[in-house]
Amino acid sequence: MSNYHIKHLEEYFSVYRKSVRDPELFWSEVAEEHFMWRKKWDQVLDWDFDKAEISWFKGAQLNITENCIDRHLYTRGNKTAILFEPNDPKEPAIHITYRQLHERVSKFANVLKDQGIGKGDRVCIYLPMIPELAVAVLACARIGAIHSVVFAGFSATALSTRINDCGAKMLITSDGSFRGAKSIDLKGIVDEALEDCPGVAAVLVAKRTHAEIHMEAGRDHWLQPLLDDAYGDCVPEVMDSEDPLFILYTSGSTGKPKGMMHTTAGYMVYSAYTFKNVFQQKENDVYWCTADIGWITGHSYIVYGPLANGATTVMFEGVPSYPDYSRFWDIIDKHKITQLYTAPTAIRALAKENLDFVTSHDLSSLRILGTVGEPINEEAWHWYNDHIGKKKCPIVDTWWQTETGGILISPIPFVTPTIPTYATLPMPGIQPALMDENGEEIKGNQVDGRLCIKFPWPSIARTIWGDHQRYKDTYFSAFKGMYFTGDGALRDEVGYYRITGRVDDVIIVSGHNLGTAPIEDSINEHPAVAESAIVGFPHDIKGNALYGYVILKETGEGRDRDNLRKEINQVITEHIGPIAKLDKIQFVSGLPKTRSGKIMRRILRKIASKDTSNLGDTSTLLNPEVVAEIMKEAL
Ligand code: PRX
């Protein structure tokens, strides 16, 4: 029996039992068997959920890039590590072998060093999905700098907030980016963001669109000439197991985004372990995860997990609709993709299009299909299963979070029998618990509750950068001695988990986490807006869309409503990015509030979802009359 690679259901159960009975033994065996250490650990696990303190493999030393690159050079030097598929299908794809990746990462790492970046420094990366993005991430890890990738669809304000929060000294970006038929002025956004970021001393700029851009003398440097001059070998920095590897921001239900900090050894072990099992990776596979490296899915399952296993991982620059809706299927056919990992929102969008887009391509190379980021509805699951997997490819519905670093609940393909909409069983080492509203654990099956995890796993985030108290309050105070996920789940009669959605004020739109409070804060910046409340409502493609209830100031009352709607969405785009735009905006004279002044979002959600037959208990409302008015004018 191998702890590392599970191949049968009985093996899963026996590995799982072992992982719960003796987690330290289990993870130390996995870590020992499959990774390269400069020094072994003195202690496998040290933890205290009450203080929100967790360390794995204490005292160990390593460099994650040695595990992701160097150790493959002997056996896989000429194997493709990264397969880059550009936005424009007429441009050739690029195969970067492990040997070439080693050289590119080393050169980039030397450039960073020449620019004065060293261990512990924060480097913000704001790049489109081009090879430089993966290389920059790995170059930071090579020298022990902490990368913080910001999704290149975020606005200047969102970028500067993140840069300042993590105290980045350097920013890596490009002249522009291609997205379908559009080209985006990324550097313009960067210039605007940096007006508010005095701490950024240097900007490295990759060339992609060849657009004319402003280069700030003394601050901005073209990347390529620096790489051309750099030495092609870079001795990896020896890191402690708990040294930070990266910071990645995720929305909270309130306040500014949370910089989730992940550390080196535990993250490496868990992302690699789950990649191997959830995608049943084999040596000649060509694995494609369609996420952006700006999200955790890209960190763990485009870069670190696949590379730690010596896999071939595809990076796609474009969008599923360009040049037409067959692009995904074309890429699968062209590169003979074996595993496709994507989001339900993409599946729903593609399922709406003519089936000819699919049937005109040979998808027979596919072996495993995956989904992530939001619950998948049955209809989308069946479409994926019937038309893409041809009923031969197991679908792994993987549930996890930015905070968890890796997949926590998921079928293991060809091992765990799947059921549509169920994430099924916990990965080895994961001990889920369902909790009731009184903080008691709900035992047994056929129950639902709030999903917590009882015991640490190696890739749990260690803190929120600069705000450990918030980390403790957000994840470890709702239920004593447990990590609280913010999700609801049910456990069926055989113990399978089905994630039912967020139980807090985070809304998942097209697979992206959006906190309501930050959107409300940005809307309230509009001079005509007095107050607002955002809720989610079901949407055919996005899963959820956003519905805003807005109270205008007197100055806004006489204004054209459609123009105001546009302006409000413009303000959101500037503060956060287009992903947070509202689908519907209803102007109201008041919001339903409790006597203590809290907005009763439950009612607003029902109205937005057109589910008003039973509004529930409204007896604690201060202003019940406003509900009737809102219902009457609902969009
Ligand atoms: O609500 C859950 C949902 O996405 C949230 C985490 O979002 P984020 O940190 O952006 O990470 C997304 C990629 C891992 C979770 O709290 N979620 C994620 N995967 C699933 C899911 N909901 C249902 N089913 C899933 N498979």
PDB file of N, CA, C and O in Angstrom, residues 136-184:
ATOM      1  N   ALA A 136       7.835  33.909 -12.693  1.00  0.00           N
ATOM      2  CA  ALA A 136       8.032  34.918 -11.639  1.00  0.00           C
ATOM      3  C   ALA A 136       7.703  34.339 -10.263  1.00  0.00           C
ATOM      4  O   ALA A 136       8.420  34.560  -9.285  1.00  0.00           O
ATOM      5  N   VAL A 137       6.608  33.590 -10.207  1.00  0.00           N
ATOM      6  CA  VAL A 137       6.202  32.954  -8.950  1.00  0.00           C
ATOM      7  C   VAL A 137       7.329  32.050  -8.438  1.00  0.00           C
ATOM      8  O   VAL A 137       7.749  32.114  -7.282  1.00  0.00           O
ATOM      9  N   LEU A 138       7.837  31.215  -9.336  1.00  0.00           N
ATOM     10  CA  LEU A 138       8.877  30.258  -8.948  1.00  0.00           C
ATOM     11  C   LEU A 138      10.197  30.969  -8.635  1.00  0.00           C
ATOM     12  O   LEU A 138      10.950  30.538  -7.758  1.00  0.00           O
ATOM     13  N   ALA A 139      10.458  32.061  -9.351  1.00  0.00           N
ATOM     14  CA  ALA A 139      11.702  32.806  -9.099  1.00  0.00           C
ATOM     15  C   ALA A 139      11.681  33.393  -7.689  1.00  0.00           C
ATOM     16  O   ALA A 139      12.688  33.390  -6.984  1.00  0.00           O
ATOM     17  N   CYS A 140      10.522  33.893  -7.275  1.00  0.00           N
ATOM     18  CA  CYS A 140      10.401  34.401  -5.897  1.00  0.00           C
ATOM     19  C   CYS A 140      10.692  33.271  -4.918  1.00  0.00           C
ATOM     20  O   CYS A 140      11.475  33.427  -3.980  1.00  0.00           O
ATOM     21  N   ALA A 141      10.048  32.128  -5.159  1.00  0.00           N
ATOM     22  CA  ALA A 141      10.224  30.997  -4.241  1.00  0.00           C
ATOM     23  C   ALA A 141      11.682  30.522  -4.229  1.00  0.00           C
ATOM     24  O   ALA A 141      12.180  30.057  -3.210  1.00  0.00           O
ATOM     25  N   ARG A 142      12.350  30.661  -5.344  1.00  0.00           N
ATOM     26  CA  ARG A 142      13.752  30.239  -5.445  1.00  0.00           C
ATOM     27  C   ARG A 142      14.631  31.007  -4.458  1.00  0.00           C
ATOM     28  O   ARG A 142      15.551  30.460  -3.868  1.00  0.00           O
ATOM     29  N   ILE A 143      14.346  32.311  -4.308  1.00  0.00           N
ATOM     30  CA  ILE A 143      15.216  33.140  -3.458  1.00  0.00           C
ATOM     31  C   ILE A 143      14.563  33.460  -2.117  1.00  0.00           C
ATOM     32  O   ILE A 143      15.084  34.255  -1.345  1.00  0.00           O
ATOM     33  N   GLY A 144      13.404  32.855  -1.862  1.00  0.00           N
ATOM     34  CA  GLY A 144      12.760  33.062  -0.566  1.00  0.00           C
ATOM     35  C   GLY A 144      11.980  34.350  -0.448  1.00  0.00           C
ATOM     36  O   GLY A 144      11.573  34.741   0.652  1.00  0.00           O
ATOM     37  N   ALA A 145      11.751  35.022  -1.596  1.00  0.00           N
ATOM     38  CA  ALA A 145      10.884  36.206  -1.548  1.00  0.00           C
ATOM     39  C   ALA A 145       9.435  35.722  -1.518  1.00  0.00           C
ATOM     40  O   ALA A 145       9.124  34.646  -2.023  1.00  0.00           O
ATOM     41  N   ILE A 146       8.570  36.500  -0.901  1.00  0.00           N
ATOM     42  CA  ILE A 146       7.168  36.085  -0.741  1.00  0.00           C
ATOM     43  C   ILE A 146       6.362  36.675  -1.886  1.00  0.00           C
ATOM     44  O   ILE A 146       6.280  37.898  -2.017  1.00  0.00           O
ATOM     45  N   HIS A 147       5.800  35.806  -2.726  1.00  0.00           N
ATOM     46  CA  HIS A 147       5.025  36.379  -3.833  1.00  0.00           C
ATOM     47  C   HIS A 147       3.588  36.641  -3.423  1.00  0.00           C
ATOM     48  O   HIS A 147       3.013  35.923  -2.626  1.00  0.00           O
ATOM     49  N   SER A 148       3.062  37.720  -4.003  1.00  0.00           N
ATOM     50  CA  SER A 148       1.643  37.991  -3.828  1.00  0.00           C
ATOM     51  C   SER A 148       1.086  38.293  -5.206  1.00  0.00           C
ATOM     52  O   SER A 148       1.291  39.375  -5.762  1.00  0.00           O
ATOM     53  N   VAL A 149       0.429  37.294  -5.781  1.00  0.00           N
ATOM     54  CA  VAL A 149      -0.098  37.464  -7.132  1.00  0.00           C
ATOM     55  C   VAL A 149      -1.469  38.135  -7.024  1.00  0.00           C
ATOM     56  O   VAL A 149      -2.310  37.716  -6.228  1.00  0.00           O
ATOM     57  N   VAL A 150      -1.657  39.178  -7.816  1.00  0.00           N
ATOM     58  CA  VAL A 150      -2.966  39.833  -7.873  1.00  0.00           C
ATOM     59  C   VAL A 150      -3.547  39.556  -9.257  1.00  0.00           C
ATOM     60  O   VAL A 150      -2.902  39.853 -10.276  1.00  0.00           O
ATOM     61  N   PHE A 151      -4.728  38.992  -9.287  1.00  0.00           N
ATOM     62  CA  PHE A 151      -5.410  38.670 -10.539  1.00  0.00           C
ATOM     63  C   PHE A 151      -5.444  39.917 -11.431  1.00  0.00           C
ATOM     64  O   PHE A 151      -5.838  41.000 -10.977  1.00  0.00           O
ATOM     65  N   ALA A 152      -5.038  39.758 -12.686  1.00  0.00           N
ATOM     66  CA  ALA A 152      -4.878  40.916 -13.562  1.00  0.00           C
ATOM     67  C   ALA A 152      -6.210  41.497 -14.043  1.00  0.00           C
ATOM     68  O   ALA A 152      -6.225  42.415 -14.856  1.00  0.00           O
ATOM     69  N   GLY A 153      -7.324  41.013 -13.510  1.00  0.00           N
ATOM     70  CA  GLY A 153      -8.610  41.636 -13.798  1.00  0.00           C
ATOM     71  C   GLY A 153      -9.002  42.611 -12.695  1.00  0.00           C
ATOM     72  O   GLY A 153     -10.026  43.289 -12.793  1.00  0.00           O
ATOM     73  N   PHE A 154      -8.196  42.710 -11.658  1.00  0.00           N
ATOM     74  CA  PHE A 154      -8.512  43.642 -10.581  1.00  0.00           C
ATOM     75  C   PHE A 154      -8.151  45.067 -10.986  1.00  0.00           C
ATOM     76  O   PHE A 154      -7.232  45.296 -11.768  1.00  0.00           O
ATOM     77  N   SER A 155      -8.872  46.023 -10.386  1.00  0.00           N
ATOM     78  CA  SER A 155      -8.687  47.434 -10.727  1.00  0.00           C
ATOM     79  C   SER A 155      -7.444  48.003 -10.046  1.00  0.00           C
ATOM     80  O   SER A 155      -6.839  47.367  -9.178  1.00  0.00           O
ATOM     81  N   ALA A 156      -7.122  49.253 -10.429  1.00  0.00           N
ATOM     82  CA  ALA A 156      -5.963  49.946  -9.842  1.00  0.00           C
ATOM     83  C   ALA A 156      -6.120  50.067  -8.321  1.00  0.00           C
ATOM     84  O   ALA A 156      -5.166  49.848  -7.570  1.00  0.00           O
ATOM     85  N   THR A 157      -7.314  50.399  -7.869  1.00  0.00           N
ATOM     86  CA  THR A 157      -7.513  50.563  -6.421  1.00  0.00           C
ATOM     87  C   THR A 157      -7.316  49.234  -5.706  1.00  0.00           C
ATOM     88  O   THR A 157      -6.669  49.172  -4.660  1.00  0.00           O
ATOM     89  N   ALA A 158      -7.893  48.170  -6.274  1.00  0.00           N
ATOM     90  CA  ALA A 158      -7.746  46.848  -5.648  1.00  0.00           C
ATOM     91  C   ALA A 158      -6.276  46.449  -5.622  1.00  0.00           C
ATOM     92  O   ALA A 158      -5.788  45.880  -4.638  1.00  0.00           O
ATOM     93  N   LEU A 159      -5.555  46.773  -6.681  1.00  0.00           N
ATOM     94  CA  LEU A 159      -4.131  46.434  -6.752  1.00  0.00           C
ATOM     95  C   LEU A 159      -3.342  47.213  -5.697  1.00  0.00           C
ATOM     96  O   LEU A 159      -2.547  46.640  -4.948  1.00  0.00           O
ATOM     97  N   SER A 160      -3.592  48.516  -5.612  1.00  0.00           N
ATOM     98  CA  SER A 160      -2.788  49.302  -4.659  1.00  0.00           C
ATOM     99  C   SER A 160      -3.103  48.901  -3.219  1.00  0.00           C
ATOM    100  O   SER A 160      -2.208  48.841  -2.380  1.00  0.00           O
ATOM    101  N   THR A 161      -4.357  48.573  -2.943  1.00  0.00           N
ATOM    102  CA  THR A 161      -4.702  48.116  -1.582  1.00  0.00           C
ATOM    103  C   THR A 161      -3.880  46.887  -1.218  1.00  0.00           C
ATOM    104  O   THR A 161      -3.343  46.782  -0.113  1.00  0.00           O
ATOM    105  N   ARG A 162      -3.776  45.952  -2.156  1.00  0.00           N
ATOM    106  CA  ARG A 162      -3.054  44.703  -1.883  1.00  0.00           C
ATOM    107  C   ARG A 162      -1.544  44.943  -1.770  1.00  0.00           C
ATOM    108  O   ARG A 162      -0.880  44.379  -0.905  1.00  0.00           O
ATOM    109  N   ILE A 163      -1.023  45.790  -2.664  1.00  0.00           N
ATOM    110  CA  ILE A 163       0.420  46.103  -2.614  1.00  0.00           C
ATOM    111  C   ILE A 163       0.771  46.711  -1.253  1.00  0.00           C
ATOM    112  O   ILE A 163       1.747  46.334  -0.607  1.00  0.00           O
ATOM    113  N   ASN A 164      -0.051  47.661  -0.828  1.00  0.00           N
ATOM    114  CA  ASN A 164       0.266  48.349   0.428  1.00  0.00           C
ATOM    115  C   ASN A 164       0.055  47.446   1.628  1.00  0.00           C
ATOM    116  O   ASN A 164       0.803  47.501   2.599  1.00  0.00           O
ATOM    117  N   ASP A 165      -0.968  46.600   1.555  1.00  0.00           N
ATOM    118  CA  ASP A 165      -1.229  45.725   2.697  1.00  0.00           C
ATOM    119  C   ASP A 165      -0.065  44.770   2.944  1.00  0.00           C
ATOM    120  O   ASP A 165       0.305  44.516   4.082  1.00  0.00           O
ATOM    121  N   CYS A 166       0.524  44.258   1.870  1.00  0.00           N
ATOM    122  CA  CYS A 166       1.620  43.301   2.096  1.00  0.00           C
ATOM    123  C   CYS A 166       2.982  43.982   2.086  1.00  0.00           C
ATOM    124  O   CYS A 166       3.998  43.346   2.338  1.00  0.00           O
ATOM    125  N   GLY A 167       3.014  45.278   1.792  1.00  0.00           N
ATOM    126  CA  GLY A 167       4.282  46.002   1.821  1.00  0.00           C
ATOM    127  C   GLY A 167       5.246  45.545   0.742  1.00  0.00           C
ATOM    128  O   GLY A 167       6.442  45.379   0.996  1.00  0.00           O
ATOM    129  N   ALA A 168       4.711  45.349  -0.478  1.00  0.00           N
ATOM    130  CA  ALA A 168       5.580  44.877  -1.567  1.00  0.00           C
ATOM    131  C   ALA A 168       6.582  45.963  -1.964  1.00  0.00           C
ATOM    132  O   ALA A 168       6.235  47.135  -2.057  1.00  0.00           O
ATOM    133  N   LYS A 169       7.820  45.512  -2.216  1.00  0.00           N
ATOM    134  CA  LYS A 169       8.879  46.434  -2.648  1.00  0.00           C
ATOM    135  C   LYS A 169       8.952  46.503  -4.159  1.00  0.00           C
ATOM    136  O   LYS A 169       9.512  47.409  -4.729  1.00  0.00           O
ATOM    137  N   MET A 170       8.456  45.427  -4.769  1.00  0.00           N
ATOM    138  CA  MET A 170       8.581  45.328  -6.217  1.00  0.00           C
ATOM    139  C   MET A 170       7.267  44.859  -6.828  1.00  0.00           C
ATOM    140  O   MET A 170       6.511  44.112  -6.196  1.00  0.00           O
ATOM    141  N   LEU A 171       7.055  45.308  -8.068  1.00  0.00           N
ATOM    142  CA  LEU A 171       5.885  44.844  -8.807  1.00  0.00           C
ATOM    143  C   LEU A 171       6.355  44.281 -10.149  1.00  0.00           C
ATOM    144  O   LEU A 171       7.199  44.880 -10.816  1.00  0.00           O
ATOM    145  N   ILE A 172       5.805  43.124 -10.500  1.00  0.00           N
ATOM    146  CA  ILE A 172       6.134  42.538 -11.804  1.00  0.00           C
ATOM    147  C   ILE A 172       4.865  42.564 -12.652  1.00  0.00           C
ATOM    148  O   ILE A 172       3.818  42.058 -12.218  1.00  0.00           O
ATOM    149  N   THR A 173       4.955  43.160 -13.828  1.00  0.00           N
ATOM    150  CA  THR A 173       3.757  43.303 -14.659  1.00  0.00           C
ATOM    151  C   THR A 173       4.136  43.192 -16.139  1.00  0.00           C
ATOM    152  O   THR A 173       5.243  42.783 -16.470  1.00  0.00           O
ATOM    153  N   SER A 174       3.187  43.532 -17.007  1.00  0.00           N
ATOM    154  CA  SER A 174       3.494  43.521 -18.442  1.00  0.00           C
ATOM    155  C   SER A 174       2.939  44.786 -19.075  1.00  0.00           C
ATOM    156  O   SER A 174       2.128  45.497 -18.456  1.00  0.00           O
ATOM    157  N   ASP A 175       3.359  45.021 -20.314  1.00  0.00           N
ATOM    158  CA  ASP A 175       2.857  46.218 -21.004  1.00  0.00           C
ATOM    159  C   ASP A 175       1.337  46.163 -21.137  1.00  0.00           C
ATOM    160  O   ASP A 175       0.644  47.148 -20.961  1.00  0.00           O
ATOM    161  N   GLY A 176       0.825  44.985 -21.433  1.00  0.00           N
ATOM    162  CA  GLY A 176      -0.612  44.851 -21.596  1.00  0.00           C
ATOM    163  C   GLY A 176      -0.975  43.384 -21.577  1.00  0.00           C
ATOM    164  O   GLY A 176      -0.121  42.526 -21.345  1.00  0.00           O
ATOM    165  N   SER A 177      -2.262  43.110 -21.804  1.00  0.00           N
ATOM    166  CA  SER A 177      -2.668  41.713 -21.843  1.00  0.00           C
ATOM    167  C   SER A 177      -3.704  41.512 -22.938  1.00  0.00           C
ATOM    168  O   SER A 177      -4.407  42.452 -23.324  1.00  0.00           O
ATOM    169  N   PHE A 178      -3.756  40.290 -23.442  1.00  0.00           N
ATOM    170  CA  PHE A 178      -4.773  39.934 -24.435  1.00  0.00           C
ATOM    171  C   PHE A 178      -5.858  39.126 -23.752  1.00  0.00           C
ATOM    172  O   PHE A 178      -5.569  38.203 -22.983  1.00  0.00           O
ATOM    173  N   ARG A 179      -7.080  39.475 -24.042  1.00  0.00           N
ATOM    174  CA  ARG A 179      -8.217  38.683 -23.554  1.00  0.00           C
ATOM    175  C   ARG A 179      -9.219  38.599 -24.685  1.00  0.00           C
ATOM    176  O   ARG A 179      -9.938  39.563 -24.951  1.00  0.00           O
ATOM    177  N   GLY A 180      -9.211  37.479 -25.389  1.00  0.00           N
ATOM    178  CA  GLY A 180     -10.082  37.376 -26.549  1.00  0.00           C
ATOM    179  C   GLY A 180      -9.696  38.436 -27.560  1.00  0.00           C
ATOM    180  O   GLY A 180      -8.512  38.665 -27.819  1.00  0.00           O
ATOM    181  N   ALA A 181     -10.699  39.156 -28.090  1.00  0.00           N
ATOM    182  CA  ALA A 181     -10.412  40.156 -29.108  1.00  0.00           C
ATOM    183  C   ALA A 181      -9.881  41.453 -28.496  1.00  0.00           C
ATOM    184  O   ALA A 181      -9.463  42.356 -29.209  1.00  0.00           O
ATOM    185  N   LYS A 182      -9.907  41.535 -27.191  1.00  0.00           N
ATOM    186  CA  LYS A 182      -9.510  42.790 -26.532  1.00  0.00           C
ATOM    187  C   LYS A 182      -8.041  42.785 -26.145  1.00  0.00           C
ATOM    188  O   LYS A 182      -7.471  41.744 -25.821  1.00  0.00           O
ATOM    189  N   SER A 183      -7.469  43.990 -26.128  1.00  0.00           N
ATOM    190  CA  SER A 183      -6.171  44.067 -25.476  1.00  0.00           C
ATOM    191  C   SER A 183      -6.271  45.112 -24.374  1.00  0.00           C
ATOM    192  O   SER A 183      -6.900  46.152 -24.533  1.00  0.00           O
ATOM    193  N   ILE A 184      -5.705  44.807 -23.246  1.00  0.00           N
ATOM    194  CA  ILE A 184      -5.936  45.620 -22.041  1.00  0.00           C
ATOM    195  C   ILE A 184      -4.650  46.321 -21.636  1.00  0.00           C
ATOM    196  O   ILE A 184      -3.565  45.732 -21.656  1.00  0.00           O
TER     197      ILE A 184
END
